mmCIF file of N, CA, C and O in Angstrom:
data_model
loop_
_atom_site.group_PDB
_atom_site.id
_atom_site.type_symbol
_atom_site.label_atom_id
_atom_site.label_comp_id
_atom_site.label_asym_id
_atom_site.label_seq_id
_atom_site.Cartn_x
_atom_site.Cartn_y
_atom_site.Cartn_z
ATOM 1 N N GLY A 1 120.476 75.626 92.074
ATOM 2 C CA GLY A 1 121.698 76.288 92.453
ATOM 3 C C GLY A 1 122.825 75.291 92.625
ATOM 4 O O GLY A 1 122.619 74.089 92.723
ATOM 5 N N THR A 2 124.031 75.839 92.679
ATOM 6 C CA THR A 2 125.232 75.037 92.843
ATOM 7 C C THR A 2 125.921 75.437 94.134
ATOM 8 O O THR A 2 126.252 76.616 94.315
ATOM 9 N N LYS A 3 126.137 74.479 95.041
ATOM 10 C CA LYS A 3 126.868 74.775 96.273
ATOM 11 C C LYS A 3 128.324 75.029 95.926
ATOM 12 O O LYS A 3 128.977 74.189 95.307
ATOM 13 N N ILE A 4 128.822 76.196 96.327
ATOM 14 C CA ILE A 4 130.221 76.513 96.070
ATOM 15 C C ILE A 4 131.042 76.535 97.358
ATOM 16 O O ILE A 4 132.258 76.638 97.314
ATOM 17 N N TYR A 5 130.362 76.454 98.500
ATOM 18 C CA TYR A 5 131.030 76.400 99.803
ATOM 19 C C TYR A 5 130.120 75.633 100.744
ATOM 20 O O TYR A 5 128.938 75.945 100.860
ATOM 21 N N GLU A 6 130.689 74.619 101.402
ATOM 22 C CA GLU A 6 129.898 73.844 102.352
ATOM 23 C C GLU A 6 130.796 73.385 103.490
ATOM 24 O O GLU A 6 131.685 72.557 103.300
ATOM 25 N N MET A 7 130.578 73.990 104.644
ATOM 26 C CA MET A 7 131.323 73.672 105.853
ATOM 27 C C MET A 7 130.317 73.618 107.001
ATOM 28 O O MET A 7 129.205 74.120 106.870
ATOM 29 N N PRO A 8 130.694 73.067 108.146
ATOM 30 C CA PRO A 8 129.750 73.012 109.273
ATOM 31 C C PRO A 8 129.219 74.385 109.678
ATOM 32 O O PRO A 8 128.085 74.518 110.122
ATOM 33 N N GLU A 9 130.035 75.428 109.508
ATOM 34 C CA GLU A 9 129.600 76.754 109.944
ATOM 35 C C GLU A 9 128.724 77.491 108.936
ATOM 36 O O GLU A 9 128.176 78.542 109.244
ATOM 37 N N GLY A 10 128.571 76.974 107.728
ATOM 38 C CA GLY A 10 127.704 77.640 106.768
ATOM 39 C C GLY A 10 127.841 77.085 105.370
ATOM 40 O O GLY A 10 128.668 76.212 105.103
ATOM 41 N N GLU A 11 127.000 77.613 104.472
ATOM 42 C CA GLU A 11 127.093 77.221 103.067
ATOM 43 C C GLU A 11 126.751 78.401 102.177
ATOM 44 O O GLU A 11 126.033 79.322 102.583
ATOM 45 N N ILE A 12 127.327 78.360 100.965
ATOM 46 C CA ILE A 12 127.054 79.384 99.960
ATOM 47 C C ILE A 12 126.641 78.671 98.683
ATOM 48 O O ILE A 12 127.311 77.740 98.234
ATOM 49 N N VAL A 13 125.514 79.116 98.132
ATOM 50 C CA VAL A 13 124.989 78.529 96.900
ATOM 51 C C VAL A 13 124.977 79.605 95.816
ATOM 52 O O VAL A 13 124.544 80.738 96.048
ATOM 53 N N HIS A 14 125.487 79.262 94.625
ATOM 54 C CA HIS A 14 125.408 80.154 93.465
ATOM 55 C C HIS A 14 124.115 79.806 92.743
ATOM 56 O O HIS A 14 123.898 78.669 92.325
ATOM 57 N N LEU A 15 123.224 80.785 92.624
ATOM 58 C CA LEU A 15 121.917 80.575 92.010
ATOM 59 C C LEU A 15 121.822 81.407 90.743
ATOM 60 O O LEU A 15 122.182 82.589 90.746
ATOM 61 N N GLU A 16 121.364 80.780 89.669
ATOM 62 C CA GLU A 16 121.192 81.469 88.392
ATOM 63 C C GLU A 16 119.758 81.242 87.923
ATOM 64 O O GLU A 16 119.296 80.101 87.852
ATOM 65 N N LEU A 17 119.055 82.350 87.657
ATOM 66 C CA LEU A 17 117.665 82.265 87.207
ATOM 67 C C LEU A 17 117.501 83.015 85.896
ATOM 68 O O LEU A 17 117.886 84.186 85.790
ATOM 69 N N ASN A 18 116.918 82.372 84.918
ATOM 70 C CA ASN A 18 116.611 83.023 83.648
ATOM 71 C C ASN A 18 115.408 83.941 83.829
ATOM 72 O O ASN A 18 114.654 83.805 84.794
ATOM 73 N N PRO A 19 115.186 84.864 82.901
ATOM 74 C CA PRO A 19 114.020 85.745 83.002
ATOM 75 C C PRO A 19 112.730 84.933 83.179
ATOM 76 O O PRO A 19 112.519 83.928 82.503
ATOM 77 N N GLY A 20 111.921 85.358 84.142
ATOM 78 C CA GLY A 20 110.655 84.693 84.412
ATOM 79 C C GLY A 20 110.748 83.531 85.391
ATOM 80 O O GLY A 20 109.735 83.033 85.865
ATOM 81 N N ALA A 21 111.957 83.099 85.725
ATOM 82 C CA ALA A 21 112.131 81.963 86.643
ATOM 83 C C ALA A 21 112.067 82.443 88.093
ATOM 84 O O ALA A 21 112.206 83.628 88.379
ATOM 85 N N HIS A 22 111.855 81.482 89.008
ATOM 86 C CA HIS A 22 111.797 81.844 90.423
ATOM 87 C C HIS A 22 112.242 80.683 91.306
ATOM 88 O O HIS A 22 112.210 79.529 90.888
ATOM 89 N N LEU A 23 112.678 81.023 92.502
ATOM 90 C CA LEU A 23 112.952 80.055 93.551
ATOM 91 C C LEU A 23 111.739 80.093 94.456
ATOM 92 O O LEU A 23 111.439 81.128 95.051
ATOM 93 N N LYS A 24 111.026 78.988 94.520
ATOM 94 C CA LYS A 24 109.778 78.910 95.279
ATOM 95 C C LYS A 24 109.975 79.379 96.716
ATOM 96 O O LYS A 24 110.988 79.075 97.344
ATOM 97 N N SER A 25 109.009 80.096 97.232
ATOM 98 C CA SER A 25 109.064 80.570 98.620
ATOM 99 C C SER A 25 109.148 79.386 99.583
ATOM 100 O O SER A 25 108.455 78.380 99.406
ATOM 101 N N HIS A 26 110.002 79.518 100.574
ATOM 102 C CA HIS A 26 110.206 78.463 101.557
ATOM 103 C C HIS A 26 110.744 79.080 102.852
ATOM 104 O O HIS A 26 111.101 80.255 102.886
ATOM 105 N N ILE A 27 110.807 78.287 103.894
ATOM 106 C CA ILE A 27 111.305 78.738 105.192
ATOM 107 C C ILE A 27 112.581 77.976 105.514
ATOM 108 O O ILE A 27 112.660 76.764 105.298
ATOM 109 N N THR A 28 113.599 78.690 106.025
ATOM 110 C CA THR A 28 114.825 78.037 106.471
ATOM 111 C C THR A 28 114.995 78.270 107.977
ATOM 112 O O THR A 28 114.585 79.307 108.493
ATOM 113 N N PRO A 29 115.625 77.310 108.668
ATOM 114 C CA PRO A 29 115.808 77.447 110.120
ATOM 115 C C PRO A 29 117.014 78.315 110.501
ATOM 116 O O PRO A 29 117.373 78.389 111.667
ATOM 117 N N VAL A 30 117.643 78.938 109.494
ATOM 118 C CA VAL A 30 118.808 79.801 109.733
ATOM 119 C C VAL A 30 118.639 81.108 108.964
ATOM 120 O O VAL A 30 117.849 81.197 108.020
ATOM 121 N N ASN A 31 119.395 82.117 109.358
ATOM 122 C CA ASN A 31 119.400 83.375 108.621
ATOM 123 C C ASN A 31 119.990 83.146 107.238
ATOM 124 O O ASN A 31 120.896 82.324 107.063
ATOM 125 N N VAL A 32 119.491 83.903 106.256
ATOM 126 C CA VAL A 32 119.964 83.802 104.880
ATOM 127 C C VAL A 32 120.291 85.209 104.382
ATOM 128 O O VAL A 32 119.581 86.167 104.707
ATOM 129 N N ALA A 33 121.373 85.310 103.614
ATOM 130 C CA ALA A 33 121.701 86.570 102.945
ATOM 131 C C ALA A 33 121.797 86.286 101.453
ATOM 132 O O ALA A 33 122.317 85.242 101.040
ATOM 133 N N PHE A 34 121.250 87.192 100.644
ATOM 134 C CA PHE A 34 121.327 87.089 99.186
ATOM 135 C C PHE A 34 122.241 88.207 98.692
ATOM 136 O O PHE A 34 122.051 89.367 99.076
ATOM 137 N N TYR A 35 123.220 87.876 97.837
ATOM 138 C CA TYR A 35 124.079 88.898 97.253
ATOM 139 C C TYR A 35 123.900 88.845 95.739
ATOM 140 O O TYR A 35 124.171 87.816 95.107
ATOM 141 N N VAL A 36 123.431 89.950 95.152
ATOM 142 C CA VAL A 36 123.131 89.995 93.721
ATOM 143 C C VAL A 36 124.422 90.218 92.935
ATOM 144 O O VAL A 36 125.083 91.248 93.083
ATOM 145 N N LEU A 37 124.771 89.249 92.094
ATOM 146 C CA LEU A 37 125.976 89.328 91.257
ATOM 147 C C LEU A 37 125.696 89.947 89.893
ATOM 148 O O LEU A 37 126.541 90.646 89.342
ATOM 149 N N GLU A 38 124.510 89.663 89.355
ATOM 150 C CA GLU A 38 124.164 90.111 87.998
ATOM 151 C C GLU A 38 122.652 90.178 87.880
ATOM 152 O O GLU A 38 121.945 89.320 88.408
ATOM 153 N N GLY A 39 122.158 91.193 87.204
ATOM 154 C CA GLY A 39 120.723 91.336 87.006
ATOM 155 C C GLY A 39 120.055 92.033 88.178
ATOM 156 O O GLY A 39 120.708 92.663 89.015
ATOM 157 N N THR A 40 118.735 91.895 88.232
ATOM 158 C CA THR A 40 117.934 92.476 89.309
ATOM 159 C C THR A 40 117.136 91.362 89.963
ATOM 160 O O THR A 40 116.422 90.626 89.288
ATOM 161 N N ALA A 41 117.274 91.240 91.280
ATOM 162 C CA ALA A 41 116.571 90.198 92.031
ATOM 163 C C ALA A 41 115.337 90.779 92.693
ATOM 164 O O ALA A 41 115.406 91.820 93.340
ATOM 165 N N THR A 42 114.217 90.115 92.520
ATOM 166 C CA THR A 42 113.019 90.463 93.268
ATOM 167 C C THR A 42 112.922 89.457 94.394
ATOM 168 O O THR A 42 112.831 88.252 94.167
ATOM 169 N N ILE A 43 113.005 89.963 95.624
ATOM 170 C CA ILE A 43 113.035 89.115 96.806
ATOM 171 C C ILE A 43 111.732 89.291 97.581
ATOM 172 O O ILE A 43 111.298 90.413 97.824
ATOM 173 N N GLU A 44 111.138 88.163 97.944
ATOM 174 C CA GLU A 44 109.967 88.173 98.811
ATOM 175 C C GLU A 44 110.399 87.668 100.186
ATOM 176 O O GLU A 44 110.977 86.585 100.294
ATOM 177 N N ILE A 45 110.156 88.472 101.216
ATOM 178 C CA ILE A 45 110.441 88.072 102.591
ATOM 179 C C ILE A 45 109.174 88.352 103.390
ATOM 180 O O ILE A 45 108.755 89.509 103.495
ATOM 181 N N GLY A 46 108.561 87.289 103.896
ATOM 182 C CA GLY A 46 107.268 87.445 104.548
ATOM 183 C C GLY A 46 106.268 87.975 103.538
ATOM 184 O O GLY A 46 106.133 87.438 102.444
ATOM 185 N N GLU A 47 105.617 89.079 103.871
ATOM 186 C CA GLU A 47 104.636 89.678 102.960
ATOM 187 C C GLU A 47 105.224 90.829 102.149
ATOM 188 O O GLU A 47 104.514 91.473 101.381
ATOM 189 N N GLU A 48 106.518 91.089 102.315
ATOM 190 C CA GLU A 48 107.170 92.177 101.575
ATOM 191 C C GLU A 48 107.811 91.648 100.303
ATOM 192 O O GLU A 48 108.310 90.525 100.258
ATOM 193 N N LYS A 49 107.797 92.480 99.263
ATOM 194 C CA LYS A 49 108.395 92.126 97.978
ATOM 195 C C LYS A 49 109.080 93.371 97.438
ATOM 196 O O LYS A 49 108.462 94.436 97.370
ATOM 197 N N GLN A 50 110.374 93.230 97.091
ATOM 198 C CA GLN A 50 111.134 94.383 96.615
ATOM 199 C C GLN A 50 112.202 93.914 95.636
ATOM 200 O O GLN A 50 112.728 92.809 95.758
ATOM 201 N N SER A 51 112.548 94.786 94.678
ATOM 202 C CA SER A 51 113.596 94.479 93.704
ATOM 203 C C SER A 51 114.905 95.138 94.117
ATOM 204 O O SER A 51 114.915 96.246 94.655
ATOM 205 N N PHE A 52 116.020 94.418 93.844
ATOM 206 C CA PHE A 52 117.343 94.872 94.241
ATOM 207 C C PHE A 52 118.319 94.738 93.070
ATOM 208 O O PHE A 52 118.348 93.701 92.412
ATOM 209 N N PRO A 53 119.156 95.761 92.823
ATOM 210 C CA PRO A 53 120.111 95.718 91.723
ATOM 211 C C PRO A 53 121.393 94.962 92.091
ATOM 212 O O PRO A 53 121.605 94.571 93.245
ATOM 213 N N LYS A 54 122.241 94.814 91.095
ATOM 214 C CA LYS A 54 123.563 94.202 91.251
ATOM 215 C C LYS A 54 124.311 94.851 92.424
ATOM 216 O O LYS A 54 124.157 96.038 92.686
ATOM 217 N N ASP A 55 125.122 94.045 93.108
ATOM 218 C CA ASP A 55 125.966 94.479 94.228
ATOM 219 C C ASP A 55 125.165 94.886 95.460
ATOM 220 O O ASP A 55 125.614 95.727 96.239
ATOM 221 N N THR A 56 123.995 94.286 95.654
ATOM 222 C CA THR A 56 123.179 94.539 96.839
ATOM 223 C C THR A 56 123.155 93.282 97.699
ATOM 224 O O THR A 56 123.064 92.166 97.185
ATOM 225 N N LEU A 57 123.222 93.462 99.025
ATOM 226 C CA LEU A 57 123.097 92.366 99.974
ATOM 227 C C LEU A 57 121.758 92.493 100.681
ATOM 228 O O LEU A 57 121.430 93.555 101.218
ATOM 229 N N ILE A 58 120.974 91.415 100.665
ATOM 230 C CA ILE A 58 119.645 91.406 101.268
ATOM 231 C C ILE A 58 119.630 90.340 102.358
ATOM 232 O O ILE A 58 120.013 89.189 102.107
ATOM 233 N N GLU A 59 119.183 90.695 103.551
ATOM 234 C CA GLU A 59 119.121 89.745 104.654
ATOM 235 C C GLU A 59 117.696 89.232 104.843
ATOM 236 O O GLU A 59 116.745 89.998 104.762
ATOM 237 N N SER A 60 117.572 87.931 105.110
ATOM 238 C CA SER A 60 116.282 87.313 105.403
ATOM 239 C C SER A 60 116.407 86.545 106.714
ATOM 240 O O SER A 60 117.206 85.608 106.814
ATOM 241 N N PRO A 61 115.644 86.928 107.735
ATOM 242 C CA PRO A 61 115.736 86.255 109.032
ATOM 243 C C PRO A 61 115.253 84.806 108.969
ATOM 244 O O PRO A 61 114.438 84.445 108.124
ATOM 245 N N LYS A 62 115.757 83.999 109.880
ATOM 246 C CA LYS A 62 115.346 82.595 109.940
ATOM 247 C C LYS A 62 113.857 82.481 110.258
ATOM 248 O O LYS A 62 113.252 83.392 110.815
ATOM 249 N N ASN A 63 113.297 81.356 109.852
ATOM 250 C CA ASN A 63 111.901 80.990 110.136
ATOM 251 C C ASN A 63 110.873 81.936 109.524
ATOM 252 O O ASN A 63 109.741 82.009 110.006
ATOM 253 N N ILE A 64 111.255 82.662 108.469
ATOM 254 C CA ILE A 64 110.316 83.529 107.745
ATOM 255 C C ILE A 64 110.322 83.104 106.271
ATOM 256 O O ILE A 64 111.379 82.867 105.686
ATOM 257 N N LEU A 65 109.151 83.007 105.688
ATOM 258 C CA LEU A 65 109.002 82.627 104.291
ATOM 259 C C LEU A 65 109.764 83.595 103.391
ATOM 260 O O LEU A 65 109.663 84.815 103.561
ATOM 261 N N HIS A 66 110.571 83.055 102.455
ATOM 262 C CA HIS A 66 111.273 83.911 101.500
ATOM 263 C C HIS A 66 111.400 83.200 100.150
ATOM 264 O O HIS A 66 111.378 81.976 100.091
ATOM 265 N N GLY A 67 111.505 84.003 99.091
ATOM 266 C CA GLY A 67 111.648 83.477 97.741
ATOM 267 C C GLY A 67 112.338 84.483 96.856
ATOM 268 O O GLY A 67 112.494 85.651 97.224
ATOM 269 N N VAL A 68 112.780 84.035 95.677
ATOM 270 C CA VAL A 68 113.504 84.888 94.736
ATOM 271 C C VAL A 68 112.855 84.764 93.364
ATOM 272 O O VAL A 68 112.549 83.657 92.916
ATOM 273 N N LEU A 69 112.660 85.913 92.696
ATOM 274 C CA LEU A 69 112.093 85.928 91.349
ATOM 275 C C LEU A 69 112.998 86.727 90.424
ATOM 276 O O LEU A 69 113.631 87.690 90.859
ATOM 277 N N ASN A 70 113.026 86.325 89.170
ATOM 278 C CA ASN A 70 113.695 87.131 88.153
ATOM 279 C C ASN A 70 112.607 87.710 87.266
ATOM 280 O O ASN A 70 112.130 87.068 86.335
ATOM 281 N N GLU A 71 112.204 88.932 87.586
ATOM 282 C CA GLU A 71 111.161 89.610 86.801
ATOM 283 C C GLU A 71 111.768 90.479 85.709
ATOM 284 O O GLU A 71 111.056 91.159 84.990
ATOM 285 N N GLY A 72 113.101 90.435 85.580
ATOM 286 C CA GLY A 72 113.791 91.241 84.579
ATOM 287 C C GLY A 72 113.878 90.540 83.235
ATOM 288 O O GLY A 72 113.333 89.445 83.045
ATOM 289 N N GLU A 73 114.604 91.167 82.325
ATOM 290 C CA GLU A 73 114.748 90.634 80.969
ATOM 291 C C GLU A 73 116.118 90.018 80.740
ATOM 292 O O GLU A 73 116.426 89.571 79.630
ATOM 293 N N THR A 74 116.967 90.000 81.769
ATOM 294 C CA THR A 74 118.299 89.414 81.660
ATOM 295 C C THR A 74 118.475 88.350 82.740
ATOM 296 O O THR A 74 117.691 88.260 83.677
ATOM 297 N N LYS A 75 119.524 87.566 82.600
ATOM 298 C CA LYS A 75 119.841 86.525 83.571
ATOM 299 C C LYS A 75 120.076 87.140 84.952
ATOM 300 O O LYS A 75 120.631 88.234 85.077
ATOM 301 N N LEU A 76 119.656 86.436 85.999
ATOM 302 C CA LEU A 76 119.900 86.833 87.383
ATOM 303 C C LEU A 76 120.859 85.822 87.992
ATOM 304 O O LEU A 76 120.638 84.610 87.910
ATOM 305 N N ARG A 77 121.947 86.328 88.565
ATOM 306 C CA ARG A 77 122.887 85.470 89.287
ATOM 307 C C ARG A 77 123.058 86.045 90.680
ATOM 308 O O ARG A 77 123.246 87.250 90.832
ATOM 309 N N LEU A 78 122.981 85.170 91.695
ATOM 310 C CA LEU A 78 123.186 85.641 93.059
ATOM 311 C C LEU A 78 123.775 84.546 93.921
ATOM 312 O O LEU A 78 123.759 83.374 93.569
ATOM 313 N N LEU A 79 124.340 84.981 95.045
ATOM 314 C CA LEU A 79 124.849 84.052 96.047
ATOM 315 C C LEU A 79 123.822 83.979 97.168
ATOM 316 O O LEU A 79 123.290 85.006 97.594
ATOM 317 N N VAL A 80 123.548 82.771 97.621
ATOM 318 C CA VAL A 80 122.661 82.537 98.752
ATOM 319 C C VAL A 80 123.563 82.027 99.884
ATOM 320 O O VAL A 80 124.174 80.973 99.769
ATOM 321 N N ILE A 81 123.665 82.811 100.958
ATOM 322 C CA ILE A 81 124.573 82.516 102.052
ATOM 323 C C ILE A 81 123.759 82.135 103.278
ATOM 324 O O ILE A 81 122.925 82.921 103.734
ATOM 325 N N LYS A 82 124.005 80.927 103.799
ATOM 326 C CA LYS A 82 123.262 80.432 104.967
ATOM 327 C C LYS A 82 124.248 80.229 106.103
ATOM 328 O O LYS A 82 125.205 79.475 105.968
ATOM 329 N N MET A 83 123.991 80.917 107.218
ATOM 330 C CA MET A 83 124.862 80.804 108.386
ATOM 331 C C MET A 83 124.026 80.686 109.652
ATOM 332 O O MET A 83 123.170 81.533 109.877
ATOM 333 N N PRO A 84 124.231 79.706 110.483
ATOM 334 C CA PRO A 84 125.076 78.538 110.247
ATOM 335 C C PRO A 84 124.414 77.604 109.235
ATOM 336 O O PRO A 84 123.280 77.814 108.841
ATOM 337 N N LYS A 85 125.117 76.581 108.857
ATOM 338 C CA LYS A 85 124.585 75.625 107.884
ATOM 339 C C LYS A 85 123.305 74.999 108.432
ATOM 340 O O LYS A 85 123.263 74.587 109.590
ATOM 341 N N PRO A 86 122.242 74.945 107.602
ATOM 342 C CA PRO A 86 120.986 74.352 108.081
ATOM 343 C C PRO A 86 121.095 72.843 108.290
ATOM 344 O O PRO A 86 121.915 72.203 107.757
#
């Protein structure tokens, strides 16, 4: 991903995943929100896994395992918003 905003109070990363690609599951010490710009995002939060279309905001609480997959046939673009900055 590419950081497009980085300040002490938070950061925003633009993430682009080709079909079949994924962001490995990991834990962050801050809350995270994913905003789908293009494509369909499959988000794993804890043991839950669900797909979300364009223009959807998904919240992931801090200290819980989360990951992103592109199980679709088109490019996936989303914003990853972390507040406060980890």
